[in-house]
PDB file of C-alpha atoms in Angstrom:
ATOM      1  CA  UNK I 531      28.910   0.110  37.743  1.00  0.00           C
ATOM      2  CA  UNK I 532      25.106   0.084  37.834  1.00  0.00           C
ATOM      3  CA  UNK I 533      25.043   3.324  35.951  1.00  0.00           C
ATOM      4  CA  UNK I 534      27.261   1.941  33.129  1.00  0.00           C
ATOM      5  CA  UNK I 535      25.210  -1.271  32.995  1.00  0.00           C
ATOM      6  CA  UNK I 536      21.999   0.921  32.883  1.00  0.00           C
ATOM      7  CA  UNK I 537      23.411   3.008  30.033  1.00  0.00           C
ATOM      8  CA  UNK I 538      24.533   0.071  28.218  1.00  0.00           C
ATOM      9  CA  UNK I 539      21.121  -1.596  28.267  1.00  0.00           C
ATOM     10  CA  UNK I 540      19.459   1.728  27.227  1.00  0.00           C
ATOM     11  CA  UNK I 541      21.806   2.205  24.443  1.00  0.00           C
ATOM     12  CA  UNK I 542      21.009  -1.189  23.220  1.00  0.00           C
ATOM     13  CA  UNK I 543      17.272  -0.615  23.422  1.00  0.00           C
ATOM     14  CA  UNK I 544      17.720   2.562  21.586  1.00  0.00           C
ATOM     15  CA  UNK I 545      19.651   0.827  18.975  1.00  0.00           C
ATOM     16  CA  UNK I 546      17.257  -1.879  18.441  1.00  0.00           C
ATOM     17  CA  UNK I 547      14.368   0.682  18.271  1.00  0.00           C
ATOM     18  CA  UNK I 548      16.228   2.694  15.657  1.00  0.00           C
ATOM     19  CA  UNK I 549      17.108  -0.431  13.528  1.00  0.00           C
ATOM     20  CA  UNK I 550      13.394  -1.721  13.606  1.00  0.00           C
ATOM     21  CA  UNK I 551      12.245   1.756  12.530  1.00  0.00           C
ATOM     22  CA  UNK I 552      14.736   2.414   9.706  1.00  0.00           C
ATOM     23  CA  UNK I 553      16.244  -1.068   9.165  1.00  0.00           C
ATOM     24  CA  UNK I 554      14.643  -1.598   5.643  1.00  0.00           C
ATOM     25  CA  UNK I 555      16.403   1.853   4.669  1.00  0.00           C
ATOM     26  CA  UNK I 556      19.694   0.873   6.031  1.00  0.00           C
ATOM     27  CA  UNK I 557      19.777  -2.519   4.484  1.00  0.00           C
ATOM     28  CA  UNK I 558      18.623  -1.037   1.155  1.00  0.00           C
ATOM     29  CA  UNK I 559      21.498   1.424   1.288  1.00  0.00           C
ATOM     30  CA  UNK I 560      23.972  -1.255   2.280  1.00  0.00           C
ATOM     31  CA  UNK I 561      22.738  -3.389  -0.575  1.00  0.00           C
ATOM     32  CA  UNK I 562      23.463  -0.521  -3.049  1.00  0.00           C
ATOM     33  CA  UNK I 563      26.927   0.144  -1.533  1.00  0.00           C
ATOM     34  CA  UNK I 564      27.788  -3.493  -1.788  1.00  0.00           C
ATOM     35  CA  UNK I 565      26.717  -3.631  -5.480  1.00  0.00           C
ATOM     36  CA  UNK I 566      28.960  -0.772  -6.304  1.00  0.00           C
ATOM     37  CA  UNK I 567      31.727  -2.386  -4.472  1.00  0.00           C
ATOM     38  CA  UNK I 568      31.199  -5.633  -6.339  1.00  0.00           C
ATOM     39  CA  UNK I 569      31.466  -3.726  -9.727  1.00  0.00           C
ATOM     40  CA  UNK I 570      34.561  -1.843  -8.575  1.00  0.00           C
ATOM     41  CA  UNK I 571      36.314  -4.940  -7.392  1.00  0.00           C
ATOM     42  CA  UNK I 572      35.339  -6.981 -10.479  1.00  0.00           C
ATOM     43  CA  UNK I 573      36.835  -4.070 -12.800  1.00  0.00           C
ATOM     44  CA  UNK I 574      40.071  -4.183 -10.732  1.00  0.00           C
ATOM     45  CA  UNK I 575      40.444  -7.840 -10.623  1.00  0.00           C
ATOM     46  CA  UNK I 576      40.004  -8.523 -14.183  1.00  0.00           C
ATOM     47  CA  UNK I 577      43.282  -7.226 -15.489  1.00  0.00           C
ATOM     48  CA  UNK I 578      45.072  -9.210 -12.589  1.00  0.00           C
ATOM     49  CA  UNK I 579      43.093 -12.327 -13.568  1.00  0.00           C
ATOM     50  CA  UNK I 580      43.937 -11.935 -17.354  1.00  0.00           C
ATOM     51  CA  UNK I 581      47.606 -11.405 -16.559  1.00  0.00           C
ATOM     52  CA  UNK I 582      47.770 -14.591 -14.338  1.00  0.00           C
ATOM     53  CA  UNK I 583      45.845 -16.642 -16.997  1.00  0.00           C
ATOM     54  CA  UNK I 584      48.403 -15.537 -19.544  1.00  0.00           C
ATOM     55  CA  UNK I 585      51.340 -16.320 -17.256  1.00  0.00           C
ATOM     56  CA  UNK I 586      49.914 -19.840 -16.571  1.00  0.00           C
ATOM     57  CA  UNK I 587      48.958 -20.356 -20.127  1.00  0.00           C
ATOM     58  CA  UNK I 588      45.557 -21.642 -18.995  1.00  0.00           C
ATOM     59  CA  UNK I 589      43.581 -22.816 -22.061  1.00  0.00           C
ATOM     60  CA  UNK I 590      40.699 -24.848 -20.943  1.00  0.00           C
ATOM     61  CA  UNK I 591      37.680 -23.412 -19.004  1.00  0.00           C
ATOM     62  CA  UNK I 592      38.518 -25.423 -15.810  1.00  0.00           C
ATOM     63  CA  UNK I 593      42.007 -24.376 -16.018  1.00  0.00           C
ATOM     64  CA  UNK I 594      41.071 -20.474 -16.411  1.00  0.00           C
ATOM     65  CA  UNK I 595      38.685 -20.910 -13.505  1.00  0.00           C
ATOM     66  CA  UNK I 596      41.505 -22.539 -11.237  1.00  0.00           C
ATOM     67  CA  UNK I 597      43.833 -19.903 -12.197  1.00  0.00           C
ATOM     68  CA  UNK I 598      41.602 -16.692 -11.830  1.00  0.00           C
ATOM     69  CA  UNK I 599      39.025 -17.560  -9.200  1.00  0.00           C
ATOM     70  CA  UNK I 600      41.081 -16.106  -6.197  1.00  0.00           C
ATOM     71  CA  UNK I 601      40.889 -12.581  -7.702  1.00  0.00           C
ATOM     72  CA  UNK I 602      37.249 -12.523  -7.609  1.00  0.00           C
ATOM     73  CA  UNK I 603      36.845 -13.355  -3.974  1.00  0.00           C
ATOM     74  CA  UNK I 604      36.164  -9.712  -2.994  1.00  0.00           C
ATOM     75  CA  UNK I 605      33.645  -9.455  -5.715  1.00  0.00           C
ATOM     76  CA  UNK I 606      31.838 -12.584  -4.580  1.00  0.00           C
ATOM     77  CA  UNK I 607      31.816 -11.497  -1.018  1.00  0.00           C
ATOM     78  CA  UNK I 608      30.256  -8.134  -2.084  1.00  0.00           C
ATOM     79  CA  UNK I 609      27.623  -9.751  -4.041  1.00  0.00           C
ATOM     80  CA  UNK I 610      26.901 -12.165  -1.141  1.00  0.00           C
ATOM     81  CA  UNK I 611      26.492  -9.022   1.211  1.00  0.00           C
ATOM     82  CA  UNK I 612      24.306  -7.272  -1.521  1.00  0.00           C
ATOM     83  CA  UNK I 613      21.926 -10.221  -1.688  1.00  0.00           C
ATOM     84  CA  UNK I 614      21.786 -10.591   2.032  1.00  0.00           C
ATOM     85  CA  UNK I 615      20.801  -7.032   2.491  1.00  0.00           C
ATOM     86  CA  UNK I 616      18.201  -7.257  -0.173  1.00  0.00           C
ATOM     87  CA  UNK I 617      16.457 -10.242   1.154  1.00  0.00           C
ATOM     88  CA  UNK I 618      16.904  -8.653   4.828  1.00  0.00           C
ATOM     89  CA  UNK I 619      15.237  -5.447   3.656  1.00  0.00           C
ATOM     90  CA  UNK I 620      12.388  -7.529   2.032  1.00  0.00           C
ATOM     91  CA  UNK I 621      11.527  -9.418   5.278  1.00  0.00           C
ATOM     92  CA  UNK I 622      11.580  -6.095   7.314  1.00  0.00           C
ATOM     93  CA  UNK I 623       9.229  -4.631   4.751  1.00  0.00           C
ATOM     94  CA  UNK I 624       6.953  -7.691   5.141  1.00  0.00           C
ATOM     95  CA  UNK I 625       6.937  -7.461   8.881  1.00  0.00           C
ATOM     96  CA  UNK I 626       6.235  -3.657   8.828  1.00  0.00           C
ATOM     97  CA  UNK I 627       3.389  -4.097   6.362  1.00  0.00           C
ATOM     98  CA  UNK I 628       1.861  -6.979   8.700  1.00  0.00           C
ATOM     99  CA  UNK I 629       2.085  -4.495  11.612  1.00  0.00           C
ATOM    100  CA  UNK I 630       0.377  -1.846   9.619  1.00  0.00           C
ATOM    101  CA  UNK I 631      -2.381  -4.010   8.453  1.00  0.00           C
ATOM    102  CA  UNK I 632      -2.840  -5.241  11.960  1.00  0.00           C
ATOM    103  CA  UNK I 633      -3.209  -1.805  13.406  1.00  0.00           C
ATOM    104  CA  UNK I 634      -5.402  -0.761  10.612  1.00  0.00           C
ATOM    105  CA  UNK I 635      -7.668  -3.657  11.173  1.00  0.00           C
ATOM    106  CA  UNK I 636      -8.007  -2.931  14.929  1.00  0.00           C
ATOM    107  CA  UNK I 637      -9.335   0.708  13.986  1.00  0.00           C
ATOM    108  CA  UNK I 638     -11.529  -0.554  11.114  1.00  0.00           C
ATOM    109  CA  UNK I 639     -13.157  -3.069  13.601  1.00  0.00           C
ATOM    110  CA  UNK I 640     -13.804  -0.416  16.183  1.00  0.00           C
ATOM    111  CA  UNK I 641     -15.345   1.816  13.431  1.00  0.00           C
ATOM    112  CA  UNK I 642     -17.613  -0.878  12.415  1.00  0.00           C
ATOM    113  CA  UNK I 643     -18.664  -1.707  15.820  1.00  0.00           C
ATOM    114  CA  UNK I 644     -19.397   1.950  16.423  1.00  0.00           C
ATOM    115  CA  UNK I 645     -21.533   2.272  13.218  1.00  0.00           C
ATOM    116  CA  UNK I 646     -23.540  -1.020  14.063  1.00  0.00           C
ATOM    117  CA  UNK I 647     -24.195  -0.110  17.404  1.00  0.00           C
ATOM    118  CA  UNK I 648     -25.284   3.459  16.325  1.00  0.00           C
ATOM    119  CA  UNK I 649     -27.677   1.960  13.931  1.00  0.00           C
ATOM    120  CA  UNK I 650     -29.070  -0.340  16.599  1.00  0.00           C
ATOM    121  CA  UNK I 651     -29.625   2.415  18.975  1.00  0.00           C
ATOM    122  CA  UNK I 652     -30.865   5.121  16.775  1.00  0.00           C
ATOM    123  CA  UNK I 653     -31.902   3.394  13.451  1.00  0.00           C
ATOM    124  CA  UNK I 654     -30.706   3.375   9.921  1.00  0.00           C
ATOM    125  CA  UNK I 655     -32.377   6.884   9.336  1.00  0.00           C
ATOM    126  CA  UNK I 656     -30.140   8.426  11.955  1.00  0.00           C
ATOM    127  CA  UNK I 657     -27.146   6.984  10.152  1.00  0.00           C
ATOM    128  CA  UNK I 658     -28.424   8.475   6.917  1.00  0.00           C
ATOM    129  CA  UNK I 659     -29.068  11.793   8.605  1.00  0.00           C
ATOM    130  CA  UNK I 660     -25.456  11.831   9.978  1.00  0.00           C
ATOM    131  CA  UNK I 661     -24.019  11.275   6.453  1.00  0.00           C
ATOM    132  CA  UNK I 662     -26.239  14.106   5.043  1.00  0.00           C
ATOM    133  CA  UNK I 663     -25.262  16.517   7.524  1.00  0.00           C
ATOM    134  CA  UNK I 664     -21.462  15.871   7.266  1.00  0.00           C
ATOM    135  CA  UNK I 665     -22.033  16.091   3.465  1.00  0.00           C
ATOM    136  CA  UNK I 666     -23.552  19.491   3.892  1.00  0.00           C
ATOM    137  CA  UNK I 667     -20.779  20.768   6.079  1.00  0.00           C
ATOM    138  CA  UNK I 668     -17.996  19.863   3.389  1.00  0.00           C
ATOM    139  CA  UNK I 669     -19.935  21.187   0.442  1.00  0.00           C
ATOM    140  CA  UNK I 670     -17.864  23.975  -1.264  1.00  0.00           C
ATOM    141  CA  UNK I 671     -18.829  24.868  -4.836  1.00  0.00           C
ATOM    142  CA  UNK I 672     -15.217  25.821  -5.799  1.00  0.00           C
ATOM    143  CA  UNK I 673     -14.068  22.273  -4.816  1.00  0.00           C
ATOM    144  CA  UNK I 674     -16.486  20.150  -6.722  1.00  0.00           C
ATOM    145  CA  UNK I 675     -14.487  17.850  -8.936  1.00  0.00           C
ATOM    146  CA  UNK I 676     -15.336  17.583 -12.743  1.00  0.00           C
ATOM    147  CA  UNK I 677     -15.419  14.140 -13.921  1.00  0.00           C
ATOM    148  CA  UNK I 678     -13.932  12.804 -17.363  1.00  0.00           C
ATOM    149  CA  UNK I 679     -17.301  11.811 -18.362  1.00  0.00           C
ATOM    150  CA  UNK I 680     -19.088  15.073 -17.581  1.00  0.00           C
ATOM    151  CA  UNK I 681     -22.498  15.564 -16.079  1.00  0.00           C
ATOM    152  CA  UNK I 682     -24.116  18.136 -14.187  1.00  0.00           C
ATOM    153  CA  UNK I 683     -25.617  15.936 -11.205  1.00  0.00           C
ATOM    154  CA  UNK I 684     -23.963  16.469  -7.777  1.00  0.00           C
ATOM    155  CA  UNK I 685     -22.533  13.445  -5.996  1.00  0.00           C
ATOM    156  CA  UNK I 686     -20.712  13.180  -2.605  1.00  0.00           C
ATOM    157  CA  UNK I 687     -18.345  10.370  -1.877  1.00  0.00           C
ATOM    158  CA  UNK I 688     -18.841   9.535   1.762  1.00  0.00           C
ATOM    159  CA  UNK I 689     -15.397   7.740   2.221  1.00  0.00           C
ATOM    160  CA  UNK I 690     -12.930  10.436   0.824  1.00  0.00           C
ATOM    161  CA  UNK I 691     -15.308  13.432   1.713  1.00  0.00           C
ATOM    162  CA  UNK I 692     -15.344  14.777  -2.000  1.00  0.00           C
ATOM    163  CA  UNK I 693     -18.065  16.226  -4.064  1.00  0.00           C
ATOM    164  CA  UNK I 694     -18.102  15.528  -7.966  1.00  0.00           C
ATOM    165  CA  UNK I 695     -20.123  16.059 -10.975  1.00  0.00           C
ATOM    166  CA  UNK I 696     -21.432  13.180 -12.958  1.00  0.00           C
ATOM    167  CA  UNK I 697     -24.658  11.545 -14.061  1.00  0.00           C
ATOM    168  CA  UNK I 698     -26.640   8.686 -12.378  1.00  0.00           C
ATOM    169  CA  UNK I 699     -25.946   6.307 -15.434  1.00  0.00           C
ATOM    170  CA  UNK I 700     -22.089   7.037 -15.324  1.00  0.00           C
ATOM    171  CA  UNK I 701     -22.052   6.190 -11.548  1.00  0.00           C
ATOM    172  CA  UNK I 702     -23.984   3.067 -11.912  1.00  0.00           C
ATOM    173  CA  UNK I 703     -21.818   2.002 -14.755  1.00  0.00           C
ATOM    174  CA  UNK I 704     -18.767   2.598 -12.700  1.00  0.00           C
ATOM    175  CA  UNK I 705     -20.191   0.500  -9.940  1.00  0.00           C
ATOM    176  CA  UNK I 706     -20.884  -2.203 -12.322  1.00  0.00           C
ATOM    177  CA  UNK I 707     -17.466  -2.370 -13.988  1.00  0.00           C
ATOM    178  CA  UNK I 708     -15.708  -2.098 -10.709  1.00  0.00           C
ATOM    179  CA  UNK I 709     -17.739  -5.043  -9.243  1.00  0.00           C
ATOM    180  CA  UNK I 710     -17.121  -6.820 -12.487  1.00  0.00           C
ATOM    181  CA  UNK I 711     -13.322  -6.660 -12.182  1.00  0.00           C
ATOM    182  CA  UNK I 712     -13.558  -7.498  -8.492  1.00  0.00           C
ATOM    183  CA  UNK I 713     -15.481 -10.646  -9.341  1.00  0.00           C
ATOM    184  CA  UNK I 714     -13.268 -11.653 -12.237  1.00  0.00           C
ATOM    185  CA  UNK I 715      -9.865 -10.881 -10.414  1.00  0.00           C
ATOM    186  CA  UNK I 716     -10.790 -11.523  -6.689  1.00  0.00           C
ATOM    187  CA  UNK I 717      -9.717  -8.107  -5.563  1.00  0.00           C
ATOM    188  CA  UNK I 718     -10.062  -4.313  -6.321  1.00  0.00           C
ATOM    189  CA  UNK I 719      -8.683  -1.144  -4.914  1.00  0.00           C
ATOM    190  CA  UNK I 720     -10.514   1.903  -3.809  1.00  0.00           C
ATOM    191  CA  UNK I 721      -8.453   3.936  -6.417  1.00  0.00           C
ATOM    192  CA  UNK I 722      -9.677   1.737  -9.005  1.00  0.00           C
ATOM    193  CA  UNK I 723     -13.269   2.558  -8.314  1.00  0.00           C
ATOM    194  CA  UNK I 724     -12.434   6.369  -8.334  1.00  0.00           C
ATOM    195  CA  UNK I 725     -10.885   5.705 -11.703  1.00  0.00           C
ATOM    196  CA  UNK I 726     -14.053   4.252 -13.055  1.00  0.00           C
ATOM    197  CA  UNK I 727     -15.862   7.333 -11.696  1.00  0.00           C
ATOM    198  CA  UNK I 728     -13.488   9.574 -13.459  1.00  0.00           C
ATOM    199  CA  UNK I 729     -11.830  11.277 -10.447  1.00  0.00           C
ATOM    200  CA  UNK I 730      -8.488  11.202  -8.901  1.00  0.00           C
ATOM    201  CA  UNK I 731      -7.625   8.548  -6.328  1.00  0.00           C
ATOM    202  CA  UNK I 732      -6.358   9.362  -2.952  1.00  0.00           C
ATOM    203  CA  UNK I 733      -3.168   8.736  -1.113  1.00  0.00           C
ATOM    204  CA  UNK I 734      -2.906   5.114  -0.057  1.00  0.00           C
ATOM    205  CA  UNK I 735      -6.005   4.281  -2.157  1.00  0.00           C
ATOM    206  CA  UNK I 736      -4.284   1.586  -4.043  1.00  0.00           C
ATOM    207  CA  UNK I 737      -3.644  -0.518  -0.909  1.00  0.00           C
ATOM    208  CA  UNK I 738      -7.166  -0.102   0.350  1.00  0.00           C
ATOM    209  CA  UNK I 739      -9.827  -2.155  -1.244  1.00  0.00           C
ATOM    210  CA  UNK I 740     -11.690  -5.506  -1.169  1.00  0.00           C
ATOM    211  CA  UNK I 741     -10.832  -9.048  -1.709  1.00  0.00           C
ATOM    212  CA  UNK I 742     -13.106 -12.047  -2.274  1.00  0.00           C
ATOM    213  CA  UNK I 743     -11.297 -14.343   0.424  1.00  0.00           C
ATOM    214  CA  UNK I 744     -11.395 -11.963   3.381  1.00  0.00           C
ATOM    215  CA  UNK I 745     -14.755 -10.607   2.293  1.00  0.00           C
ATOM    216  CA  UNK I 746     -16.490 -14.014   2.446  1.00  0.00           C
ATOM    217  CA  UNK I 747     -14.412 -15.109   5.423  1.00  0.00           C
ATOM    218  CA  UNK I 748     -14.678 -12.062   7.809  1.00  0.00           C
ATOM    219  CA  UNK I 749     -16.957  -9.519   6.216  1.00  0.00           C
ATOM    220  CA  UNK I 750     -19.562 -11.729   4.624  1.00  0.00           C
ATOM    221  CA  UNK I 751     -19.628 -10.193   1.237  1.00  0.00           C
ATOM    222  CA  UNK I 752     -18.802 -11.567  -2.220  1.00  0.00           C
ATOM    223  CA  UNK I 753     -20.077  -8.461  -4.115  1.00  0.00           C
ATOM    224  CA  UNK I 754     -19.431  -4.767  -3.237  1.00  0.00           C
ATOM    225  CA  UNK I 755     -22.781  -3.104  -2.366  1.00  0.00           C
ATOM    226  CA  UNK I 756     -23.122   0.648  -2.683  1.00  0.00           C
ATOM    227  CA  UNK I 757     -25.598   2.720  -0.532  1.00  0.00           C
ATOM    228  CA  UNK I 758     -27.169   5.889  -2.385  1.00  0.00           C
ATOM    229  CA  UNK I 759     -28.857   8.390  -0.402  1.00  0.00           C
ATOM    230  CA  UNK I 760     -30.501  11.351  -1.970  1.00  0.00           C
ATOM    231  CA  UNK I 761     -30.247  14.582  -0.110  1.00  0.00           C
ATOM    232  CA  UNK I 762     -31.896  18.106  -0.313  1.00  0.00           C
ATOM    233  CA  UNK I 763     -30.468  20.735   1.601  1.00  0.00           C
ATOM    234  CA  UNK I 764     -32.511  23.637   3.042  1.00  0.00           C
ATOM    235  CA  UNK I 765     -31.114  25.885   0.248  1.00  0.00           C
ATOM    236  CA  UNK I 766     -32.567  23.531  -2.294  1.00  0.00           C
ATOM    237  CA  UNK I 767     -29.129  21.680  -3.266  1.00  0.00           C
ATOM    238  CA  UNK I 768     -29.712  18.175  -4.375  1.00  0.00           C
ATOM    239  CA  UNK I 769     -27.021  15.605  -3.999  1.00  0.00           C
ATOM    240  CA  UNK I 770     -26.625  11.895  -4.038  1.00  0.00           C
ATOM    241  CA  UNK I 771     -24.482  10.522  -1.279  1.00  0.00           C
ATOM    242  CA  UNK I 772     -22.379   7.437  -2.105  1.00  0.00           C
ATOM    243  CA  UNK I 773     -21.322   5.089   0.595  1.00  0.00           C
ATOM    244  CA  UNK I 774     -20.032   1.479   1.001  1.00  0.00           C
ATOM    245  CA  UNK I 775     -21.983  -1.040   2.817  1.00  0.00           C
ATOM    246  CA  UNK I 776     -18.524  -2.538   3.669  1.00  0.00           C
ATOM    247  CA  UNK I 777     -15.723  -0.088   3.899  1.00  0.00           C
ATOM    248  CA  UNK I 778     -12.459  -0.877   2.066  1.00  0.00           C
ATOM    249  CA  UNK I 779      -9.608  -2.456   4.205  1.00  0.00           C
ATOM    250  CA  UNK I 780      -6.242  -3.132   3.802  1.00  0.00           C
ATOM    251  CA  UNK I 781      -5.665  -6.420   2.086  1.00  0.00           C
ATOM    252  CA  UNK I 782      -2.566  -8.508   1.390  1.00  0.00           C
ATOM    253  CA  UNK I 783      -3.753  -9.035  -1.960  1.00  0.00           C
ATOM    254  CA  UNK I 784      -3.296  -5.459  -2.767  1.00  0.00           C
ATOM    255  CA  UNK I 785      -0.037  -4.938  -1.010  1.00  0.00           C
TER     256      UNK I 785
END
């Protein structure tokens, strides 16, 4: 008996975990199936309803509704199920998004604490040296991105770890227009900044970014500052390293 109870409890837990993980997909598929059923049942019900209306000689709209409504009960039920599944999937997606945001914020806070403590212990110069050394390790002449605006000067995006060619003027203009959109709209995504730079966005970059509300409330910024570090390697390679004073974060305004 105990083994049966334990198996039932384990099965219920596994089912709950499976639904939490795949619930939105299941509900979306159910909504699609219910919509198809609604269309099919409506097609099947219409000839029967028309035949009944003709038999009863219904003329006015109330008479037609009173005569034919019973044939559309399956259609109404299928539509109701479809709407329920759609709303349920939306609620689950919101919960999953909130969980993802919460996890990311914890990781982001740990990263910020680490960078802050490292700067306190070793100074800003050490932080810049680390950025420079990381940039040197990632350099590959064959992987340097060519921007739409052109330019021969070398830049390194510290966040995505990518090199690209541009000009100082184009980069400054990109930062200005990006901040202008941020100020006017109240939010801006990471990929939007990359678009202004003339390089491709990154996966998930449309969900990462900055917003004025969270910026002022939690991070203390109302304008996105960019750090520029000029680096020269032992081989004489000159490069501008671009980094953010406040790194992008997941924001509900971008979801």
